[in-house]
Amino acid sequence: MASIYSCIECDSNLNLNPSHLFPSDFYFEAGNKGTLSFSSVDPTKFTFENEDKIRPFFETLNYWGIQRKRVKIKCDACARVLGYVYDDGPPLTDSPGQFHMGPSQVIPRAPRYRFKIKALRITESPIL
């Protein structure tokens, strides 16, 4: 059985390949709860929109907020937000990391396309 992923709102096929799906127990810094994460997607099925937010957080006089930059993944047919692109995928190099202490934010990482499960319709189809 192969899974077919479609938008919950407009039912258009998103052409997500199950072979690019990360295992559910794969560790990501941004978490993985209630989502499906893919290593690559078909860019013709989605619209990508940059999002830049600053959330106020007053800890000290000089520290006044957290800036978050991320990319929204929207259905190309109906513009529903399906998820976000994160840069916490597997490292792109075999480097041992800064000071040989393992991977860190300094090492470039592959993008991870994280879809909310509640935004997808998942159907099983027999393999022909």
mmCIF file of N, CA and C in Angstrom:
data_model
loop_
_atom_site.group_PDB
_atom_site.id
_atom_site.type_symbol
_atom_site.label_atom_id
_atom_site.label_comp_id
_atom_site.label_asym_id
_atom_site.label_seq_id
_atom_site.Cartn_x
_atom_site.Cartn_y
_atom_site.Cartn_z
ATOM 1 N N MET A 1 0.828 -1.177 0.000
ATOM 2 C CA MET A 1 0.000 0.000 0.000
ATOM 3 C C MET A 1 0.879 1.250 0.000
ATOM 4 N N ALA A 2 0.538 2.175 -0.832
ATOM 5 C CA ALA A 2 1.242 3.454 -0.901
ATOM 6 C C ALA A 2 0.307 4.547 -0.406
ATOM 7 N N SER A 3 0.861 5.520 0.273
ATOM 8 C CA SER A 3 0.060 6.625 0.789
ATOM 9 C C SER A 3 -0.015 7.741 -0.240
ATOM 10 N N ILE A 4 -1.215 8.318 -0.365
ATOM 11 C CA ILE A 4 -1.422 9.482 -1.215
ATOM 12 C C ILE A 4 -1.791 10.635 -0.288
ATOM 13 N N TYR A 5 -1.037 11.725 -0.394
ATOM 14 C CA TYR A 5 -1.254 12.883 0.463
ATOM 15 C C TYR A 5 -1.934 13.975 -0.348
ATOM 16 N N SER A 6 -3.052 14.485 0.179
ATOM 17 C CA SER A 6 -3.775 15.557 -0.503
ATOM 18 C C SER A 6 -4.180 16.618 0.513
ATOM 19 N N CYS A 7 -4.505 17.806 -0.003
ATOM 20 C CA CYS A 7 -4.922 18.922 0.843
ATOM 21 C C CYS A 7 -6.292 18.609 1.441
ATOM 22 N N ILE A 8 -6.458 18.873 2.717
ATOM 23 C CA ILE A 8 -7.724 18.591 3.407
ATOM 24 C C ILE A 8 -8.839 19.513 2.925
ATOM 25 N N GLU A 9 -8.489 20.700 2.435
ATOM 26 C CA GLU A 9 -9.498 21.683 2.040
ATOM 27 C C GLU A 9 -9.988 21.493 0.604
ATOM 28 N N CYS A 10 -9.049 21.369 -0.337
ATOM 29 C CA CYS A 10 -9.454 21.311 -1.755
ATOM 30 C C CYS A 10 -9.255 19.932 -2.373
ATOM 31 N N ASP A 11 -8.682 19.007 -1.632
ATOM 32 C CA ASP A 11 -8.481 17.622 -2.056
ATOM 33 C C ASP A 11 -7.538 17.473 -3.257
ATOM 34 N N SER A 12 -6.686 18.459 -3.511
ATOM 35 C CA SER A 12 -5.733 18.323 -4.614
ATOM 36 C C SER A 12 -4.543 17.464 -4.164
ATOM 37 N N ASN A 13 -4.062 16.619 -5.064
ATOM 38 C CA ASN A 13 -2.940 15.737 -4.779
ATOM 39 C C ASN A 13 -1.676 16.582 -4.622
ATOM 40 N N LEU A 14 -0.948 16.401 -3.514
ATOM 41 C CA LEU A 14 0.242 17.195 -3.233
ATOM 42 C C LEU A 14 1.517 16.543 -3.752
ATOM 43 N N ASN A 15 1.396 15.358 -4.299
ATOM 44 C CA ASN A 15 2.528 14.659 -4.904
ATOM 45 C C ASN A 15 3.697 14.488 -3.925
ATOM 46 N N LEU A 16 3.387 14.174 -2.665
ATOM 47 C CA LEU A 16 4.417 13.924 -1.659
ATOM 48 C C LEU A 16 4.836 12.461 -1.742
ATOM 49 N N ASN A 17 6.120 12.221 -1.882
ATOM 50 C CA ASN A 17 6.645 10.877 -2.052
ATOM 51 C C ASN A 17 6.938 10.253 -0.687
ATOM 52 N N PRO A 18 6.303 9.117 -0.352
ATOM 53 C CA PRO A 18 6.553 8.474 0.950
ATOM 54 C C PRO A 18 8.010 8.056 1.158
ATOM 55 N N SER A 19 8.772 7.887 0.072
ATOM 56 C CA SER A 19 10.186 7.516 0.235
ATOM 57 C C SER A 19 11.018 8.684 0.767
ATOM 58 N N HIS A 20 10.500 9.916 0.702
ATOM 59 C CA HIS A 20 11.193 11.097 1.240
ATOM 60 C C HIS A 20 10.728 11.445 2.650
ATOM 61 N N LEU A 21 9.874 10.616 3.231
ATOM 62 C CA LEU A 21 9.341 10.850 4.577
ATOM 63 C C LEU A 21 10.372 10.453 5.632
ATOM 64 N N PHE A 22 10.639 11.356 6.597
ATOM 65 C CA PHE A 22 11.531 11.022 7.699
ATOM 66 C C PHE A 22 10.805 10.070 8.645
ATOM 67 N N PRO A 23 11.533 9.154 9.308
ATOM 68 C CA PRO A 23 10.893 8.277 10.295
ATOM 69 C C PRO A 23 10.292 9.097 11.439
ATOM 70 N N SER A 24 9.226 8.586 12.040
ATOM 71 C CA SER A 24 8.531 9.337 13.093
ATOM 72 C C SER A 24 9.384 9.520 14.337
ATOM 73 N N ASP A 25 10.397 8.672 14.552
ATOM 74 C CA ASP A 25 11.251 8.801 15.733
ATOM 75 C C ASP A 25 12.538 9.584 15.453
ATOM 76 N N PHE A 26 12.656 10.184 14.270
ATOM 77 C CA PHE A 26 13.836 10.989 13.917
ATOM 78 C C PHE A 26 13.826 12.267 14.733
ATOM 79 N N TYR A 27 14.963 12.623 15.356
ATOM 80 C CA TYR A 27 15.023 13.791 16.230
ATOM 81 C C TYR A 27 15.240 15.070 15.430
ATOM 82 N N PHE A 28 14.409 16.082 15.717
ATOM 83 C CA PHE A 28 14.574 17.416 15.152
ATOM 84 C C PHE A 28 14.543 18.422 16.285
ATOM 85 N N GLU A 29 15.345 19.491 16.151
ATOM 86 C CA GLU A 29 15.394 20.519 17.193
ATOM 87 C C GLU A 29 14.059 21.230 17.351
ATOM 88 N N ALA A 30 13.306 21.397 16.258
ATOM 89 C CA ALA A 30 12.021 22.097 16.319
ATOM 90 C C ALA A 30 10.874 21.153 16.655
ATOM 91 N N GLY A 31 11.158 19.894 16.922
ATOM 92 C CA GLY A 31 10.118 18.937 17.286
ATOM 93 C C GLY A 31 9.504 18.256 16.073
ATOM 94 N N ASN A 32 8.641 17.276 16.352
ATOM 95 C CA ASN A 32 8.042 16.495 15.280
ATOM 96 C C ASN A 32 6.627 16.035 15.645
ATOM 97 N N LYS A 33 6.069 16.572 16.732
ATOM 98 C CA LYS A 33 4.778 16.107 17.233
ATOM 99 C C LYS A 33 3.631 16.596 16.349
ATOM 100 N N GLY A 34 2.765 15.676 15.925
ATOM 101 C CA GLY A 34 1.596 16.032 15.129
ATOM 102 C C GLY A 34 1.917 16.463 13.711
ATOM 103 N N THR A 35 3.096 16.058 13.217
ATOM 104 C CA THR A 35 3.509 16.473 11.881
ATOM 105 C C THR A 35 4.123 15.314 11.115
ATOM 106 N N LEU A 36 4.218 15.492 9.819
ATOM 107 C CA LEU A 36 4.968 14.596 8.941
ATOM 108 C C LEU A 36 6.061 15.437 8.298
ATOM 109 N N SER A 37 7.289 14.921 8.290
ATOM 110 C CA SER A 37 8.418 15.676 7.754
ATOM 111 C C SER A 37 8.999 14.981 6.536
ATOM 112 N N PHE A 38 9.183 15.748 5.464
ATOM 113 C CA PHE A 38 9.730 15.224 4.219
ATOM 114 C C PHE A 38 11.062 15.908 3.921
ATOM 115 N N SER A 39 11.953 15.166 3.255
ATOM 116 C CA SER A 39 13.256 15.740 2.887
ATOM 117 C C SER A 39 13.175 16.536 1.593
ATOM 118 N N SER A 40 12.192 16.251 0.740
ATOM 119 C CA SER A 40 12.008 17.035 -0.485
ATOM 120 C C SER A 40 10.537 16.980 -0.902
ATOM 121 N N VAL A 41 10.117 17.989 -1.649
ATOM 122 C CA VAL A 41 8.738 18.088 -2.123
ATOM 123 C C VAL A 41 8.735 18.536 -3.582
ATOM 124 N N ASP A 42 7.579 18.413 -4.226
ATOM 125 C CA ASP A 42 7.394 18.890 -5.592
ATOM 126 C C ASP A 42 7.020 20.378 -5.525
ATOM 127 N N PRO A 43 7.927 21.291 -5.901
ATOM 128 C CA PRO A 43 7.651 22.732 -5.734
ATOM 129 C C PRO A 43 6.516 23.259 -6.604
ATOM 130 N N THR A 44 6.068 22.499 -7.606
ATOM 131 C CA THR A 44 4.965 22.957 -8.451
ATOM 132 C C THR A 44 3.615 22.831 -7.750
ATOM 133 N N LYS A 45 3.550 22.077 -6.660
ATOM 134 C CA LYS A 45 2.293 21.861 -5.939
ATOM 135 C C LYS A 45 2.098 22.832 -4.778
ATOM 136 N N PHE A 46 3.127 23.651 -4.483
ATOM 137 C CA PHE A 46 3.093 24.501 -3.301
ATOM 138 C C PHE A 46 3.496 25.935 -3.627
ATOM 139 N N THR A 47 3.067 26.851 -2.761
ATOM 140 C CA THR A 47 3.530 28.232 -2.766
ATOM 141 C C THR A 47 4.300 28.421 -1.473
ATOM 142 N N PHE A 48 5.488 28.999 -1.566
ATOM 143 C CA PHE A 48 6.313 29.226 -0.387
ATOM 144 C C PHE A 48 6.320 30.720 -0.075
ATOM 145 N N GLU A 49 6.009 31.051 1.189
ATOM 146 C CA GLU A 49 5.891 32.453 1.604
ATOM 147 C C GLU A 49 6.765 32.699 2.833
ATOM 148 N N ASN A 50 7.665 33.671 2.726
ATOM 149 C CA ASN A 50 8.527 34.018 3.861
ATOM 150 C C ASN A 50 7.715 34.673 4.967
ATOM 151 N N GLU A 51 8.027 34.304 6.202
ATOM 152 C CA GLU A 51 7.359 34.867 7.367
ATOM 153 C C GLU A 51 8.430 35.370 8.326
ATOM 154 N N ASP A 52 8.318 36.609 8.751
ATOM 155 C CA ASP A 52 9.279 37.216 9.659
ATOM 156 C C ASP A 52 8.506 37.794 10.842
ATOM 157 N N LYS A 53 8.669 37.191 12.016
ATOM 158 C CA LYS A 53 7.932 37.637 13.196
ATOM 159 C C LYS A 53 8.891 38.037 14.295
ATOM 160 N N ILE A 54 8.497 39.022 15.057
ATOM 161 C CA ILE A 54 9.225 39.381 16.262
ATOM 162 C C ILE A 54 8.230 39.282 17.413
ATOM 163 N N ARG A 55 8.544 38.412 18.355
ATOM 164 C CA ARG A 55 7.674 38.236 19.515
ATOM 165 C C ARG A 55 8.293 38.964 20.706
ATOM 166 N N PRO A 56 7.532 39.848 21.327
ATOM 167 C CA PRO A 56 8.077 40.559 22.491
ATOM 168 C C PRO A 56 8.348 39.606 23.651
ATOM 169 N N PHE A 57 9.507 39.747 24.244
ATOM 170 C CA PHE A 57 9.878 38.938 25.386
ATOM 171 C C PHE A 57 10.864 39.766 26.195
ATOM 172 N N PHE A 58 10.416 40.337 27.283
ATOM 173 C CA PHE A 58 11.227 41.279 28.046
ATOM 174 C C PHE A 58 11.934 40.564 29.192
ATOM 175 N N GLU A 59 13.197 40.215 28.946
ATOM 176 C CA GLU A 59 13.988 39.558 29.976
ATOM 177 C C GLU A 59 14.895 40.559 30.682
ATOM 178 N N THR A 60 15.559 41.365 29.881
ATOM 179 C CA THR A 60 16.411 42.428 30.426
ATOM 180 C C THR A 60 16.146 43.692 29.623
ATOM 181 N N LEU A 61 16.806 44.744 29.974
ATOM 182 C CA LEU A 61 16.637 46.013 29.276
ATOM 183 C C LEU A 61 17.103 45.918 27.821
ATOM 184 N N ASN A 62 18.180 45.174 27.572
ATOM 185 C CA ASN A 62 18.745 45.065 26.227
ATOM 186 C C ASN A 62 18.119 43.951 25.395
ATOM 187 N N TYR A 63 17.479 42.990 26.027
ATOM 188 C CA TYR A 63 16.912 41.853 25.317
ATOM 189 C C TYR A 63 15.400 42.019 25.264
ATOM 190 N N TRP A 64 14.858 42.304 24.107
ATOM 191 C CA TRP A 64 13.447 42.653 24.034
ATOM 192 C C TRP A 64 12.613 41.769 23.128
ATOM 193 N N GLY A 65 13.183 40.751 22.520
ATOM 194 C CA GLY A 65 12.335 39.913 21.687
ATOM 195 C C GLY A 65 13.060 38.776 21.014
ATOM 196 N N ILE A 66 12.275 37.913 20.417
ATOM 197 C CA ILE A 66 12.793 36.774 19.674
ATOM 198 C C ILE A 66 12.364 36.958 18.229
ATOM 199 N N GLN A 67 13.325 36.963 17.323
ATOM 200 C CA GLN A 67 12.990 37.084 15.912
ATOM 201 C C GLN A 67 12.945 35.684 15.316
ATOM 202 N N ARG A 68 11.855 35.394 14.624
ATOM 203 C CA ARG A 68 11.701 34.079 14.016
ATOM 204 C C ARG A 68 11.475 34.262 12.526
ATOM 205 N N LYS A 69 12.338 33.662 11.747
ATOM 206 C CA LYS A 69 12.167 33.667 10.300
ATOM 207 C C LYS A 69 11.896 32.243 9.865
ATOM 208 N N ARG A 70 10.839 32.045 9.108
ATOM 209 C CA ARG A 70 10.539 30.726 8.577
ATOM 210 C C ARG A 70 9.761 30.884 7.283
ATOM 211 N N VAL A 71 9.535 29.785 6.622
ATOM 212 C CA VAL A 71 8.856 29.794 5.337
ATOM 213 C C VAL A 71 7.578 28.970 5.454
ATOM 214 N N LYS A 72 6.449 29.591 5.107
ATOM 215 C CA LYS A 72 5.167 28.883 5.105
ATOM 216 C C LYS A 72 5.052 28.037 3.847
ATOM 217 N N ILE A 73 4.454 26.848 3.985
ATOM 218 C CA ILE A 73 4.131 26.002 2.836
ATOM 219 C C ILE A 73 2.621 26.101 2.645
ATOM 220 N N LYS A 74 2.204 26.618 1.483
ATOM 221 C CA LYS A 74 0.777 26.758 1.193
ATOM 222 C C LYS A 74 0.399 25.898 0.000
ATOM 223 N N CYS A 75 -0.828 25.384 0.020
ATOM 224 C CA CYS A 75 -1.360 24.642 -1.117
ATOM 225 C C CYS A 75 -1.476 25.605 -2.298
ATOM 226 N N ASP A 76 -0.978 25.187 -3.459
ATOM 227 C CA ASP A 76 -1.010 26.061 -4.630
ATOM 228 C C ASP A 76 -2.430 26.241 -5.160
ATOM 229 N N ALA A 77 -3.315 25.274 -4.900
ATOM 230 C CA ALA A 77 -4.680 25.342 -5.421
ATOM 231 C C ALA A 77 -5.596 26.237 -4.577
ATOM 232 N N CYS A 78 -5.492 26.130 -3.223
ATOM 233 C CA CYS A 78 -6.440 26.868 -2.376
ATOM 234 C C CYS A 78 -5.778 27.828 -1.387
ATOM 235 N N ALA A 79 -4.454 27.854 -1.310
ATOM 236 C CA ALA A 79 -3.676 28.752 -0.442
ATOM 237 C C ALA A 79 -3.805 28.448 1.046
ATOM 238 N N ARG A 80 -4.240 27.251 1.414
ATOM 239 C CA ARG A 80 -4.284 26.857 2.822
ATOM 240 C C ARG A 80 -2.861 26.590 3.313
ATOM 241 N N VAL A 81 -2.549 27.039 4.530
ATOM 242 C CA VAL A 81 -1.232 26.780 5.112
ATOM 243 C C VAL A 81 -1.178 25.311 5.529
ATOM 244 N N LEU A 82 -0.215 24.591 4.970
ATOM 245 C CA LEU A 82 -0.072 23.160 5.246
ATOM 246 C C LEU A 82 1.052 22.869 6.228
ATOM 247 N N GLY A 83 2.026 23.767 6.322
ATOM 248 C CA GLY A 83 3.154 23.536 7.214
ATOM 249 C C GLY A 83 4.221 24.594 7.018
ATOM 250 N N TYR A 84 5.448 24.241 7.421
ATOM 251 C CA TYR A 84 6.562 25.182 7.377
ATOM 252 C C TYR A 84 7.842 24.471 6.966
ATOM 253 N N VAL A 85 8.786 25.237 6.434
ATOM 254 C CA VAL A 85 10.107 24.713 6.099
ATOM 255 C C VAL A 85 11.048 25.079 7.245
ATOM 256 N N TYR A 86 11.750 24.087 7.778
ATOM 257 C CA TYR A 86 12.718 24.303 8.849
ATOM 258 C C TYR A 86 14.105 23.926 8.345
ATOM 259 N N ASP A 87 15.131 24.489 8.952
ATOM 260 C CA ASP A 87 16.501 24.169 8.550
ATOM 261 C C ASP A 87 17.197 23.301 9.598
ATOM 262 N N ASP A 88 16.455 22.354 10.180
ATOM 263 C CA ASP A 88 17.041 21.482 11.195
ATOM 264 C C ASP A 88 17.109 20.032 10.725
ATOM 265 N N GLY A 89 17.213 19.835 9.404
ATOM 266 C CA GLY A 89 17.341 18.499 8.841
ATOM 267 C C GLY A 89 18.739 17.940 9.081
ATOM 268 N N PRO A 90 19.058 16.833 8.424
ATOM 269 C CA PRO A 90 20.385 16.229 8.591
ATOM 270 C C PRO A 90 21.496 17.175 8.132
ATOM 271 N N PRO A 91 22.668 17.098 8.761
ATOM 272 C CA PRO A 91 23.796 17.951 8.346
ATOM 273 C C PRO A 91 24.180 17.682 6.893
ATOM 274 N N LEU A 92 24.585 18.726 6.179
ATOM 275 C CA LEU A 92 24.981 18.588 4.783
ATOM 276 C C LEU A 92 26.445 18.194 4.634
ATOM 277 N N THR A 93 27.194 18.198 5.733
ATOM 278 C CA THR A 93 28.612 17.822 5.686
ATOM 279 C C THR A 93 28.884 16.725 6.714
ATOM 280 N N ASP A 94 30.065 16.125 6.598
ATOM 281 C CA ASP A 94 30.492 15.109 7.567
ATOM 282 C C ASP A 94 31.353 15.720 8.669
ATOM 283 N N SER A 95 31.286 17.024 8.815
ATOM 284 C CA SER A 95 32.106 17.727 9.791
ATOM 285 C C SER A 95 31.731 17.298 11.215
ATOM 286 N N PRO A 96 32.720 17.179 12.093
ATOM 287 C CA PRO A 96 32.422 16.815 13.479
ATOM 288 C C PRO A 96 31.824 17.961 14.281
ATOM 289 N N GLY A 97 31.706 19.133 13.689
ATOM 290 C CA GLY A 97 31.099 20.252 14.383
ATOM 291 C C GLY A 97 32.123 21.192 14.982
ATOM 292 N N GLN A 98 31.596 22.254 15.541
ATOM 293 C CA GLN A 98 32.466 23.255 16.147
ATOM 294 C C GLN A 98 33.147 22.671 17.377
ATOM 295 N N PHE A 99 34.448 22.763 17.461
ATOM 296 C CA PHE A 99 35.256 22.229 18.569
ATOM 297 C C PHE A 99 35.077 20.717 18.733
ATOM 298 N N HIS A 100 34.714 20.029 17.656
ATOM 299 C CA HIS A 100 34.508 18.570 17.666
ATOM 300 C C HIS A 100 33.493 18.140 18.720
ATOM 301 N N MET A 101 32.433 18.930 18.888
ATOM 302 C CA MET A 101 31.414 18.636 19.891
ATOM 303 C C MET A 101 30.090 18.230 19.261
ATOM 304 N N GLY A 102 30.096 17.789 18.012
ATOM 305 C CA GLY A 102 28.875 17.338 17.368
ATOM 306 C C GLY A 102 28.215 18.444 16.580
ATOM 307 N N PRO A 103 27.165 18.096 15.843
ATOM 308 C CA PRO A 103 26.482 19.070 14.992
ATOM 309 C C PRO A 103 25.924 20.234 15.804
ATOM 310 N N SER A 104 25.970 21.396 15.208
ATOM 311 C CA SER A 104 25.406 22.583 15.846
ATOM 312 C C SER A 104 24.775 23.444 14.763
ATOM 313 N N GLN A 105 24.294 24.611 15.115
ATOM 314 C CA GLN A 105 23.688 25.506 14.143
ATOM 315 C C GLN A 105 24.711 26.048 13.155
ATOM 316 N N VAL A 106 26.003 25.916 13.471
ATOM 317 C CA VAL A 106 27.051 26.412 12.595
ATOM 318 C C VAL A 106 27.140 25.550 11.333
ATOM 319 N N ILE A 107 26.860 24.252 11.467
ATOM 320 C CA ILE A 107 26.932 23.332 10.336
ATOM 321 C C ILE A 107 25.679 23.509 9.479
ATOM 322 N N PRO A 108 25.858 23.711 8.160
ATOM 323 C CA PRO A 108 24.668 23.854 7.306
ATOM 324 C C PRO A 108 23.846 22.568 7.299
ATOM 325 N N ARG A 109 22.525 22.738 7.356
ATOM 326 C CA ARG A 109 21.623 21.585 7.415
ATOM 327 C C ARG A 109 20.653 21.599 6.249
ATOM 328 N N ALA A 110 20.201 20.418 5.899
ATOM 329 C CA ALA A 110 19.234 20.269 4.816
ATOM 330 C C ALA A 110 17.880 20.810 5.268
ATOM 331 N N PRO A 111 17.083 21.325 4.342
ATOM 332 C CA PRO A 111 15.744 21.784 4.731
ATOM 333 C C PRO A 111 14.840 20.602 5.066
ATOM 334 N N ARG A 112 13.887 20.856 5.942
ATOM 335 C CA ARG A 112 12.896 19.846 6.310
ATOM 336 C C ARG A 112 11.529 20.457 6.064
ATOM 337 N N TYR A 113 10.723 19.791 5.282
ATOM 338 C CA TYR A 113 9.377 20.259 4.955
ATOM 339 C C TYR A 113 8.427 19.581 5.935
ATOM 340 N N ARG A 114 7.926 20.368 6.885
ATOM 341 C CA ARG A 114 7.121 19.838 7.991
ATOM 342 C C ARG A 114 5.654 20.187 7.760
ATOM 343 N N PHE A 115 4.832 19.159 7.566
ATOM 344 C CA PHE A 115 3.407 19.328 7.296
ATOM 345 C C PHE A 115 2.596 18.949 8.525
ATOM 346 N N LYS A 116 1.565 19.750 8.828
ATOM 347 C CA LYS A 116 0.656 19.435 9.920
ATOM 348 C C LYS A 116 -0.245 18.281 9.477
ATOM 349 N N ILE A 117 -0.349 17.254 10.308
ATOM 350 C CA ILE A 117 -1.165 16.088 9.962
ATOM 351 C C ILE A 117 -2.620 16.492 9.742
ATOM 352 N N LYS A 118 -3.130 17.438 10.542
ATOM 353 C CA LYS A 118 -4.528 17.842 10.414
ATOM 354 C C LYS A 118 -4.803 18.649 9.143
ATOM 355 N N ALA A 119 -3.752 19.046 8.402
ATOM 356 C CA ALA A 119 -3.932 19.780 7.149
ATOM 357 C C ALA A 119 -3.860 18.857 5.932
ATOM 358 N N LEU A 120 -3.573 17.566 6.178
ATOM 359 C CA LEU A 120 -3.443 16.606 5.088
ATOM 360 C C LEU A 120 -4.528 15.545 5.131
ATOM 361 N N ARG A 121 -4.921 15.078 3.967
ATOM 362 C CA ARG A 121 -5.800 13.911 3.867
ATOM 363 C C ARG A 121 -4.906 12.785 3.352
ATOM 364 N N ILE A 122 -4.806 11.725 4.130
ATOM 365 C CA ILE A 122 -3.930 10.605 3.778
ATOM 366 C C ILE A 122 -4.805 9.403 3.417
ATOM 367 N N THR A 123 -4.663 8.934 2.184
ATOM 368 C CA THR A 123 -5.411 7.759 1.728
ATOM 369 C C THR A 123 -4.418 6.695 1.276
ATOM 370 N N GLU A 124 -4.809 5.463 1.464
ATOM 371 C CA GLU A 124 -3.976 4.334 1.052
ATOM 372 C C GLU A 124 -4.457 3.834 -0.303
ATOM 373 N N SER A 125 -3.513 3.579 -1.187
ATOM 374 C CA SER A 125 -3.875 3.027 -2.493
ATOM 375 C C SER A 125 -3.024 1.793 -2.747
ATOM 376 N N PRO A 126 -3.604 0.785 -3.416
ATOM 377 C CA PRO A 126 -2.828 -0.421 -3.699
ATOM 378 C C PRO A 126 -1.710 -0.128 -4.695
ATOM 379 N N ILE A 127 -0.579 -0.783 -4.498
ATOM 380 C CA ILE A 127 0.540 -0.613 -5.422
ATOM 381 C C ILE A 127 0.265 -1.476 -6.649
ATOM 382 N N LEU A 128 0.338 -0.852 -7.808
ATOM 383 C CA LEU A 128 0.047 -1.571 -9.051
ATOM 384 C C LEU A 128 1.293 -2.141 -9.662
#
